[in-house]
Amino acid sequence: MAFELPSLPYATNALEPHIDTRTMEIHYGKHHSGYTAKLNAAIENTELEGKSIKDILTSLDMSNAAVRNNGGGYYNHCLFWEVMGPDAGEMSTELSNAITAAFGSFEAFKDAFSNAAATQFGSGWAWLCVHADGSLEVCSTPNQDNPLMKTVGCGGTPILGLDVWEHAYYLNYQNRRPDYIDAFFNVVNWSEVSNRYASR
Ligand code: MN3
């Protein structure tokens, strides 16, 4: 069973003005679609065919560039669409307490996450990850790597991710990545992030 491009949980214009319609159309319809097709091509007739994406990434041979790049791209964008939305929802008390425990306050978490996103040189992602004991970590990874991969320098399960590839923001923000990062916090779906925290 090949991987399929999941449907977007909202319309392509739902995140305006923070993330513009044209960027969503290209990012979802071209980039994510491309990662999906290339992942399927890379695993076809290999022992990876039929495994879950999480299983593939947690046991990945990092020298397998096609699966690393396209499997990462497939998983990362699936998460990215789901942790955003036109409705911010509500953060659970459990997640709120974990953020305070790890960072001191929500504002301090936001600063740490924004800094990770702003200082990731070139293309990559910023992450909020949960460890098995419920503790939280902010980190960033290059390209389409993610914390499920063993040797990327951060661990745990990602529950919030921000794509800082130029394709994610250039049409609307050009070189102003910090403005895009600020805008992202207007479209985070905290109910979804809380669900991911709870189901770690
Ligand atoms: Mn992207």
Coordinates of N, CA and C and ligand atoms in Angstrom, one line a residue:
M1 N 0.8 -1.2 0.0 CA 0.0 0.0 0.0 C 0.9 1.2 0.0
A2 N 0.8 2.0 -1.0 CA 1.6 3.2 -1.2 C 1.2 4.3 -0.2
F3 N 2.1 5.2 0.1 CA 1.7 6.4 0.9 C 0.8 7.3 0.0
E4 N -0.2 7.9 0.7 CA -1.0 8.9 -0.1 C -0.9 10.3 0.5
L5 N -1.0 11.2 -0.3 CA -1.1 12.6 0.1 C -2.4 12.8 0.9
P6 N -2.3 13.1 2.2 CA -3.5 13.3 3.0 C -4.3 14.5 2.6
S7 N -5.6 14.5 2.8 CA -6.3 15.7 2.4 C -6.0 16.8 3.4
L8 N -6.0 18.1 3.0 CA -5.8 19.2 3.9 C -7.0 19.3 4.8
P9 N -6.8 19.5 6.1 CA -7.9 19.6 7.0 C -8.7 20.9 7.0
Y10 N -8.3 21.8 6.0 CA -9.0 23.1 5.9 C -8.8 23.5 4.4
A11 N -9.5 24.6 4.0 CA -9.3 25.1 2.7 C -7.9 25.8 2.5
T12 N -7.4 25.9 1.3 CA -6.1 26.5 1.1 C -6.1 28.0 1.5
N13 N -7.3 28.6 1.6 CA -7.3 30.0 2.0 C -7.6 30.2 3.4
A14 N -7.7 29.1 4.2 CA -8.2 29.2 5.6 C -7.2 29.9 6.5
L15 N -5.9 29.9 6.1 CA -4.9 30.5 7.0 C -4.5 31.9 6.7
E16 N -5.2 32.5 5.7 CA -5.0 33.9 5.3 C -5.3 34.8 6.6
P17 N -4.6 35.9 6.7 CA -3.5 36.4 5.9 C -2.1 35.9 6.3
H18 N -2.1 35.0 7.3 CA -0.8 34.6 7.9 C 0.0 33.7 6.9
I19 N -0.7 32.8 6.3 CA -0.2 32.0 5.3 C -1.1 32.1 4.1
D20 N -0.6 32.6 3.0 CA -1.4 32.9 1.8 C -1.8 31.7 1.0
T21 N -2.9 31.9 0.3 CA -3.5 30.8 -0.5 C -2.5 30.2 -1.5
R22 N -1.9 31.1 -2.3 CA -1.0 30.6 -3.3 C 0.2 29.7 -2.8
T23 N 0.7 30.2 -1.6 CA 1.8 29.4 -1.0 C 1.2 28.0 -0.6
M24 N 0.0 28.0 0.0 CA -0.6 26.7 0.4 C -0.8 25.8 -0.8
E25 N -1.3 26.4 -1.9 CA -1.6 25.6 -3.0 C -0.3 24.9 -3.6
I26 N 0.8 25.7 -3.7 CA 2.0 25.2 -4.2 C 2.7 24.2 -3.2
H27 N 2.7 24.6 -1.9 CA 3.3 23.9 -0.9 C 2.7 22.5 -0.7
Y28 N 1.4 22.5 -0.6 CA 0.7 21.2 -0.4 C 0.6 20.5 -1.8
G29 N 0.1 21.1 -2.8 CA -0.2 20.5 -4.1 C 1.1 20.1 -4.9
K30 N 2.1 20.8 -4.7 CA 3.4 20.5 -5.5 C 4.4 19.9 -4.6
H31 N 4.8 20.6 -3.5 CA 6.0 20.1 -2.7 C 5.6 18.8 -2.0
H32 N 4.5 18.8 -1.2 CA 4.2 17.6 -0.4 C 3.8 16.5 -1.3
S33 N 3.1 16.8 -2.4 CA 2.8 15.8 -3.4 C 4.0 15.1 -4.0
G34 N 5.0 16.0 -4.2 CA 6.3 15.5 -4.8 C 7.0 14.6 -3.8
Y35 N 7.1 14.9 -2.5 CA 7.7 14.1 -1.6 C 7.0 12.7 -1.5
T36 N 5.7 12.8 -1.5 CA 4.9 11.5 -1.4 C 5.2 10.6 -2.6
A37 N 5.2 11.1 -3.8 CA 5.5 10.3 -5.0 C 6.9 9.8 -5.0
K38 N 7.9 10.6 -4.5 CA 9.3 10.2 -4.5 C 9.6 9.2 -3.4
L39 N 8.9 9.3 -2.3 CA 9.0 8.3 -1.2 C 8.5 7.0 -1.7
N40 N 7.3 7.0 -2.4 CA 6.8 5.7 -2.9 C 7.7 5.1 -3.9
A41 N 8.3 5.9 -4.7 CA 9.3 5.3 -5.7 C 10.5 4.7 -5.0
A42 N 10.9 5.4 -3.9 CA 12.2 5.0 -3.2 C 12.0 3.7 -2.4
I43 N 10.8 3.4 -2.0 CA 10.6 2.2 -1.1 C 10.0 1.0 -1.9
E44 N 9.6 1.3 -3.2 CA 8.9 0.3 -4.0 C 9.9 -0.9 -4.1
N45 N 9.3 -2.1 -3.8 CA 10.1 -3.4 -4.0 C 11.3 -3.4 -3.0
T46 N 11.3 -2.7 -1.9 CA 12.3 -2.8 -0.9 C 11.6 -3.3 0.4
E47 N 12.5 -3.6 1.4 CA 11.9 -4.2 2.7 C 11.1 -3.1 3.4
L48 N 11.2 -1.8 3.0 CA 10.5 -0.7 3.6 C 9.0 -0.6 3.2
E49 N 8.7 -1.2 2.1 CA 7.4 -1.2 1.5 C 6.4 -1.8 2.5
G50 N 5.3 -1.1 2.8 CA 4.3 -1.7 3.7 C 4.5 -1.3 5.2
K51 N 5.7 -0.7 5.5 CA 5.9 -0.2 6.9 C 5.3 1.1 7.1
S52 N 5.0 1.5 8.4 CA 4.4 2.8 8.7 C 5.6 3.8 8.5
I53 N 5.2 5.1 8.3 CA 6.2 6.1 8.1 C 7.0 6.3 9.3
K54 N 6.4 6.1 10.5 CA 7.1 6.3 11.8 C 8.1 5.2 11.9
D55 N 7.7 4.0 11.6 CA 8.7 2.8 11.6 C 9.9 3.1 10.7
I56 N 9.5 3.6 9.5 CA 10.6 3.8 8.5 C 11.6 4.8 9.0
L57 N 11.1 5.9 9.6 CA 12.0 7.0 10.0 C 12.7 6.7 11.3
T58 N 12.1 5.9 12.2 CA 12.8 5.7 13.5 C 13.9 4.6 13.3
S59 N 13.9 3.8 12.2 CA 14.9 2.8 12.0 C 15.7 3.1 10.7
L60 N 15.7 4.4 10.3 CA 16.2 4.7 9.0 C 17.8 4.6 8.9
D61 N 18.2 4.0 7.8 CA 19.6 4.1 7.5 C 19.9 5.5 6.9
M62 N 20.6 6.4 7.6 CA 20.7 7.8 7.2 C 21.5 8.0 5.9
S63 N 22.1 6.9 5.5 CA 22.8 7.1 4.2 C 21.9 6.8 3.0
N64 N 20.6 6.4 3.3 CA 19.6 6.3 2.3 C 19.0 7.6 2.0
A65 N 19.6 8.4 1.1 CA 19.2 9.8 0.9 C 17.8 9.9 0.4
A66 N 17.4 9.1 -0.5 CA 16.0 9.2 -1.1 C 15.0 9.0 0.0
V67 N 15.1 8.1 0.9 CA 14.1 7.8 1.9 C 14.2 8.9 3.0
R68 N 15.4 9.3 3.3 CA 15.7 10.3 4.3 C 15.0 11.6 3.9
N69 N 15.2 12.0 2.7 CA 14.7 13.3 2.2 C 13.2 13.3 2.0
N70 N 12.7 12.2 1.3 CA 11.3 12.2 0.9 C 10.4 11.6 2.0
G71 N 11.0 10.6 2.7 CA 10.2 10.1 3.9 C 10.1 11.2 5.0
G72 N 11.2 11.9 5.2 CA 11.1 13.1 6.1 C 10.1 14.1 5.6
G73 N 10.2 14.4 4.3 CA 9.3 15.4 3.7 C 7.9 15.0 3.8
Y74 N 7.6 13.7 3.6 CA 6.2 13.2 3.7 C 5.7 13.4 5.1
Y75 N 6.4 12.9 6.1 CA 6.0 12.9 7.5 C 5.9 14.4 8.0
N76 N 6.9 15.2 7.7 CA 7.0 16.5 8.3 C 5.8 17.4 7.8
H77 N 5.4 17.3 6.5 CA 4.3 18.1 6.0 C 3.0 17.5 6.5
C78 N 2.8 16.2 6.7 CA 1.6 15.7 7.2 C 1.4 16.3 8.6
L79 N 2.4 16.4 9.4 CA 2.3 16.9 10.8 C 2.0 18.4 10.7
F80 N 2.7 19.1 9.8 CA 2.6 20.6 9.6 C 1.2 21.0 9.4
W81 N 0.5 20.4 8.4 CA -0.8 20.8 8.1 C -1.8 20.6 9.3
E82 N -1.5 19.5 10.0 CA -2.5 19.2 11.1 C -2.3 20.1 12.3
V83 N -1.1 20.6 12.6 CA -0.9 21.4 13.8 C -1.2 22.9 13.5
M84 N -1.7 23.2 12.3 CA -2.2 24.5 12.0 C -3.7 24.4 11.7
G85 N -4.3 25.6 11.7 CA -5.7 25.7 11.4 C -6.3 27.1 11.7
P86 N -7.5 27.3 11.1 CA -8.1 28.6 11.3 C -8.6 28.8 12.7
D87 N -8.7 27.7 13.5 CA -9.2 27.8 14.9 C -8.1 27.4 15.8
A88 N -7.6 28.2 16.7 CA -6.5 27.9 17.6 C -6.8 26.8 18.6
G89 N -8.1 26.6 18.8 CA -8.5 25.6 19.8 C -8.0 26.0 21.2
E90 N -7.9 25.0 22.1 CA -7.4 25.3 23.4 C -6.3 24.4 23.8
M91 N -5.3 24.9 24.4 CA -4.2 24.1 24.9 C -4.6 23.4 26.2
S92 N -4.3 22.1 26.3 CA -4.6 21.4 27.5 C -3.8 21.9 28.7
T93 N -4.4 21.7 29.9 CA -3.7 22.0 31.1 C -2.4 21.3 31.2
E94 N -2.4 20.0 30.8 CA -1.3 19.1 30.9 C -0.1 19.7 30.0
L95 N -0.4 20.1 28.8 CA 0.6 20.7 27.9 C 1.1 22.0 28.5
S96 N 0.2 22.8 28.9 CA 0.5 24.1 29.4 C 1.5 24.0 30.6
N97 N 1.2 23.0 31.5 CA 2.1 22.8 32.7 C 3.5 22.3 32.2
A98 N 3.5 21.4 31.2 CA 4.8 20.9 30.7 C 5.6 22.1 30.1
I99 N 4.9 23.0 29.4 CA 5.6 24.1 28.8 C 6.2 25.0 29.9
T100 N 5.4 25.3 30.9 CA 5.9 26.1 32.0 C 7.1 25.4 32.7
A101 N 7.0 24.0 32.9 CA 8.1 23.3 33.5 C 9.4 23.4 32.7
A102 N 9.2 23.3 31.4 CA 10.5 23.2 30.6 C 11.1 24.6 30.3
F103 N 10.2 25.6 30.1 CA 10.7 26.9 29.6 C 10.5 28.0 30.6
G104 N 9.6 27.9 31.6 CA 9.4 28.9 32.6 C 8.1 29.6 32.3
S105 N 7.7 29.8 31.0 CA 6.5 30.5 30.6 C 6.2 30.2 29.2
F106 N 4.9 30.5 28.7 CA 4.6 30.3 27.3 C 5.5 31.3 26.5
E107 N 5.6 32.5 27.0 CA 6.4 33.5 26.2 C 7.9 33.0 26.0
A108 N 8.4 32.4 27.1 CA 9.8 31.9 27.0 C 9.9 30.7 26.0
F109 N 8.8 29.9 26.0 CA 8.8 28.8 25.0 C 8.7 29.4 23.6
K110 N 7.9 30.4 23.4 CA 7.7 31.0 22.1 C 9.1 31.6 21.6
D111 N 9.8 32.2 22.5 CA 11.1 32.8 22.2 C 12.1 31.7 21.8
A112 N 12.1 30.6 22.5 CA 13.0 29.5 22.2 C 12.7 28.8 20.9
F113 N 11.4 28.6 20.6 CA 11.0 28.0 19.4 C 11.3 28.9 18.2
S114 N 10.9 30.2 18.4 CA 11.2 31.2 17.3 C 12.7 31.3 17.0
N115 N 13.5 31.3 18.1 CA 14.9 31.4 17.9 C 15.4 30.2 17.1
A116 N 14.9 29.0 17.5 CA 15.3 27.8 16.7 C 15.0 27.9 15.3
A117 N 13.8 28.4 15.0 CA 13.3 28.5 13.6 C 14.1 29.6 12.8
A118 N 14.5 30.7 13.5 CA 15.2 31.8 12.9 C 16.6 31.5 12.6
T119 N 17.2 30.7 13.5 CA 18.7 30.4 13.4 C 19.0 29.1 12.6
Q120 N 18.0 28.4 12.2 CA 18.2 27.2 11.4 C 18.8 27.7 10.0
F121 N 20.1 27.5 9.8 CA 20.7 28.1 8.5 C 20.1 27.3 7.3
G122 N 19.7 28.1 6.3 CA 19.2 27.4 5.1 C 17.8 26.7 5.4
S123 N 17.6 25.6 4.7 CA 16.3 24.9 4.8 C 16.2 24.0 6.0
G124 N 15.1 23.9 6.6 CA 14.9 23.0 7.7 C 13.6 23.2 8.5
W125 N 13.6 22.8 9.7 CA 12.4 22.8 10.5 C 12.8 23.1 12.0
A126 N 11.8 23.8 12.6 CA 11.9 23.9 14.1 C 10.9 23.0 14.7
W127 N 11.2 22.4 15.9 CA 10.3 21.4 16.5 C 10.1 21.7 18.0
L128 N 8.9 21.3 18.4 CA 8.7 21.1 19.9 C 8.5 19.6 20.0
C129 N 9.3 18.9 20.8 CA 9.2 17.5 20.9 C 8.9 17.1 22.4
V130 N 8.2 15.9 22.5 CA 7.9 15.4 23.8 C 8.7 14.1 24.0
H131 N 9.3 13.9 25.2 CA 9.9 12.7 25.5 C 9.0 11.8 26.2
A132 N 9.4 10.5 26.4 CA 8.5 9.5 27.0 C 8.0 9.9 28.4
D133 N 8.8 10.7 29.1 CA 8.4 11.1 30.5 C 7.5 12.3 30.5
G134 N 7.2 12.9 29.3 CA 6.4 14.0 29.2 C 7.1 15.3 29.1
S135 N 8.4 15.3 29.3 CA 9.2 16.5 29.2 C 9.3 17.0 27.8
L136 N 9.6 18.3 27.6 CA 9.6 18.9 26.3 C 10.9 19.4 25.9
E137 N 11.2 19.5 24.6 CA 12.4 20.0 24.1 C 12.2 20.8 22.8
V138 N 12.9 21.9 22.6 CA 12.8 22.6 21.3 C 14.1 22.4 20.6
C139 N 14.0 22.2 19.3 CA 15.3 22.0 18.5 C 15.0 22.3 17.1
S140 N 16.0 22.2 16.2 CA 15.8 22.4 14.8 C 16.6 21.4 14.1
T141 N 16.2 21.1 12.8 CA 16.9 20.1 12.0 C 17.0 20.6 10.6
P142 N 18.1 20.3 9.9 CA 18.2 20.7 8.5 C 17.4 19.9 7.5
N143 N 17.1 20.5 6.4 CA 16.5 19.8 5.2 C 15.2 19.2 5.7
Q144 N 15.0 17.9 5.4 CA 13.7 17.2 5.8 C 14.0 16.3 7.0
D145 N 15.1 16.4 7.6 CA 15.3 15.6 8.8 C 14.3 15.9 9.9
N146 N 14.1 15.0 10.8 CA 13.2 15.2 11.9 C 13.6 14.4 13.1
P147 N 13.1 14.8 14.3 CA 13.6 14.2 15.6 C 13.4 12.7 15.7
L148 N 12.5 12.1 14.8 CA 12.3 10.6 14.9 C 13.6 9.9 14.4
M149 N 14.4 10.6 13.5 CA 15.6 10.0 13.0 C 16.6 10.0 14.1
K150 N 17.5 8.9 14.2 CA 18.3 8.7 15.3 C 19.4 9.7 15.6
T151 N 20.0 10.2 14.6 CA 21.3 10.9 14.8 C 21.2 12.4 14.4
V152 N 20.0 13.0 14.6 CA 19.9 14.4 14.1 C 20.2 15.4 15.3
G153 N 20.4 14.9 16.5 CA 20.8 15.8 17.5 C 19.7 16.3 18.4
C154 N 18.5 15.9 18.1 CA 17.4 16.1 19.1 C 16.5 14.9 19.0
G155 N 15.7 14.7 20.1 CA 15.0 13.4 20.2 C 13.6 13.6 20.6
G156 N 12.9 12.5 20.9 CA 11.5 12.6 21.3 C 10.6 12.6 20.1
T157 N 9.3 12.8 20.3 CA 8.3 12.8 19.3 C 7.9 14.2 19.0
P158 N 8.0 14.6 17.7 CA 7.6 16.0 17.4 C 6.1 16.2 17.6
I159 N 5.7 17.2 18.3 CA 4.2 17.5 18.4 C 3.9 18.9 17.8
L160 N 4.9 19.7 17.4 CA 4.7 20.9 16.7 C 5.9 21.1 15.8
G161 N 5.7 21.5 14.6 CA 6.8 21.7 13.7 C 6.5 22.9 12.8
L162 N 7.6 23.6 12.5 CA 7.5 24.8 11.6 C 8.5 24.6 10.4
D163 N 7.9 24.6 9.2 CA 8.7 24.5 8.0 C 9.4 25.9 7.8
V164 N 10.7 26.0 7.8 CA 11.4 27.2 7.4 C 12.1 27.2 6.1
W165 N 11.7 26.2 5.2 CA 12.2 26.3 3.9 C 11.7 27.5 3.2
E166 N 12.4 28.1 2.3 CA 11.9 29.4 1.6 C 10.6 29.1 0.9
H167 N 10.4 27.9 0.4 CA 9.1 27.6 -0.3 C 7.9 27.7 0.6
A168 N 8.1 27.7 1.9 CA 7.0 27.9 2.9 C 6.6 29.3 3.1
Y169 N 7.4 30.3 2.7 CA 7.1 31.7 3.0 C 7.5 32.7 2.0
Y170 N 8.3 32.3 1.0 CA 8.9 33.4 0.2 C 7.9 34.2 -0.6
L171 N 6.8 33.7 -1.1 CA 5.9 34.5 -1.9 C 5.3 35.6 -1.1
N172 N 5.1 35.4 0.2 CA 4.4 36.4 1.0 C 5.4 37.2 1.8
Y173 N 6.5 36.6 2.3 CA 7.4 37.2 3.2 C 8.8 37.5 2.6
Q174 N 9.1 37.0 1.4 CA 10.4 37.1 0.8 C 11.5 36.7 1.8
N175 N 12.4 37.6 2.1 CA 13.5 37.2 3.0 C 13.2 37.4 4.5
R176 N 11.9 37.8 4.8 CA 11.6 38.1 6.2 C 11.1 36.9 7.0
R177 N 12.0 35.9 7.2 CA 11.6 34.7 7.9 C 11.1 35.0 9.3
P178 N 11.7 36.0 10.1 CA 11.1 36.3 11.4 C 9.6 36.7 11.4
D179 N 9.2 37.4 10.3 CA 7.8 37.8 10.3 C 6.9 36.6 10.0
Y180 N 7.4 35.7 9.2 CA 6.6 34.4 9.0 C 6.5 33.6 10.3
I181 N 7.6 33.6 11.0 CA 7.6 32.8 12.3 C 6.6 33.4 13.3
D182 N 6.6 34.8 13.4 CA 5.6 35.4 14.2 C 4.2 35.1 13.8
A183 N 4.0 35.1 12.4 CA 2.6 34.9 11.9 C 2.2 33.4 12.2
F184 N 3.1 32.5 12.2 CA 2.8 31.1 12.4 C 2.0 30.9 13.7
F185 N 2.4 31.7 14.8 CA 1.8 31.5 16.1 C 0.3 32.0 16.1
N186 N -0.1 32.6 15.0 CA -1.6 33.0 14.8 C -2.4 31.8 14.3
V187 N -1.7 30.8 13.8 CA -2.5 29.7 13.1 C -2.1 28.3 13.7
V188 N -1.5 28.3 14.9 CA -1.2 27.0 15.5 C -2.5 26.5 16.1
N189 N -2.8 25.2 15.9 CA -4.0 24.5 16.4 C -3.6 23.9 17.7
W190 N -3.8 24.6 18.8 CA -3.3 24.0 20.1 C -4.1 22.8 20.6
S191 N -5.3 22.6 20.2 CA -6.0 21.4 20.5 C -5.3 20.2 19.9
E192 N -4.9 20.3 18.7 CA -4.2 19.2 18.0 C -2.8 19.0 18.7
V193 N -2.1 20.0 19.0 CA -0.8 19.9 19.6 C -1.0 19.2 21.0
S194 N -2.0 19.6 21.7 CA -2.3 19.0 23.0 C -2.7 17.5 22.9
N195 N -3.4 17.2 21.8 CA -3.7 15.7 21.6 C -2.5 14.9 21.3
R196 N -1.6 15.5 20.6 CA -0.3 14.8 20.3 C 0.5 14.7 21.5
Y197 N 0.5 15.7 22.4 CA 1.2 15.6 23.7 C 0.6 14.4 24.5
A198 N -0.7 14.4 24.5 CA -1.4 13.4 25.4 C -1.1 12.0 24.9
S199 N -1.0 11.8 23.6 CA -0.9 10.5 23.0 C 0.5 10.0 22.7
R200 N 1.5 10.7 23.4 CA 2.9 10.4 23.2 C 3.2 8.9 23.6
Ligands
MN3_1 MN 7.8 22.4 2.9

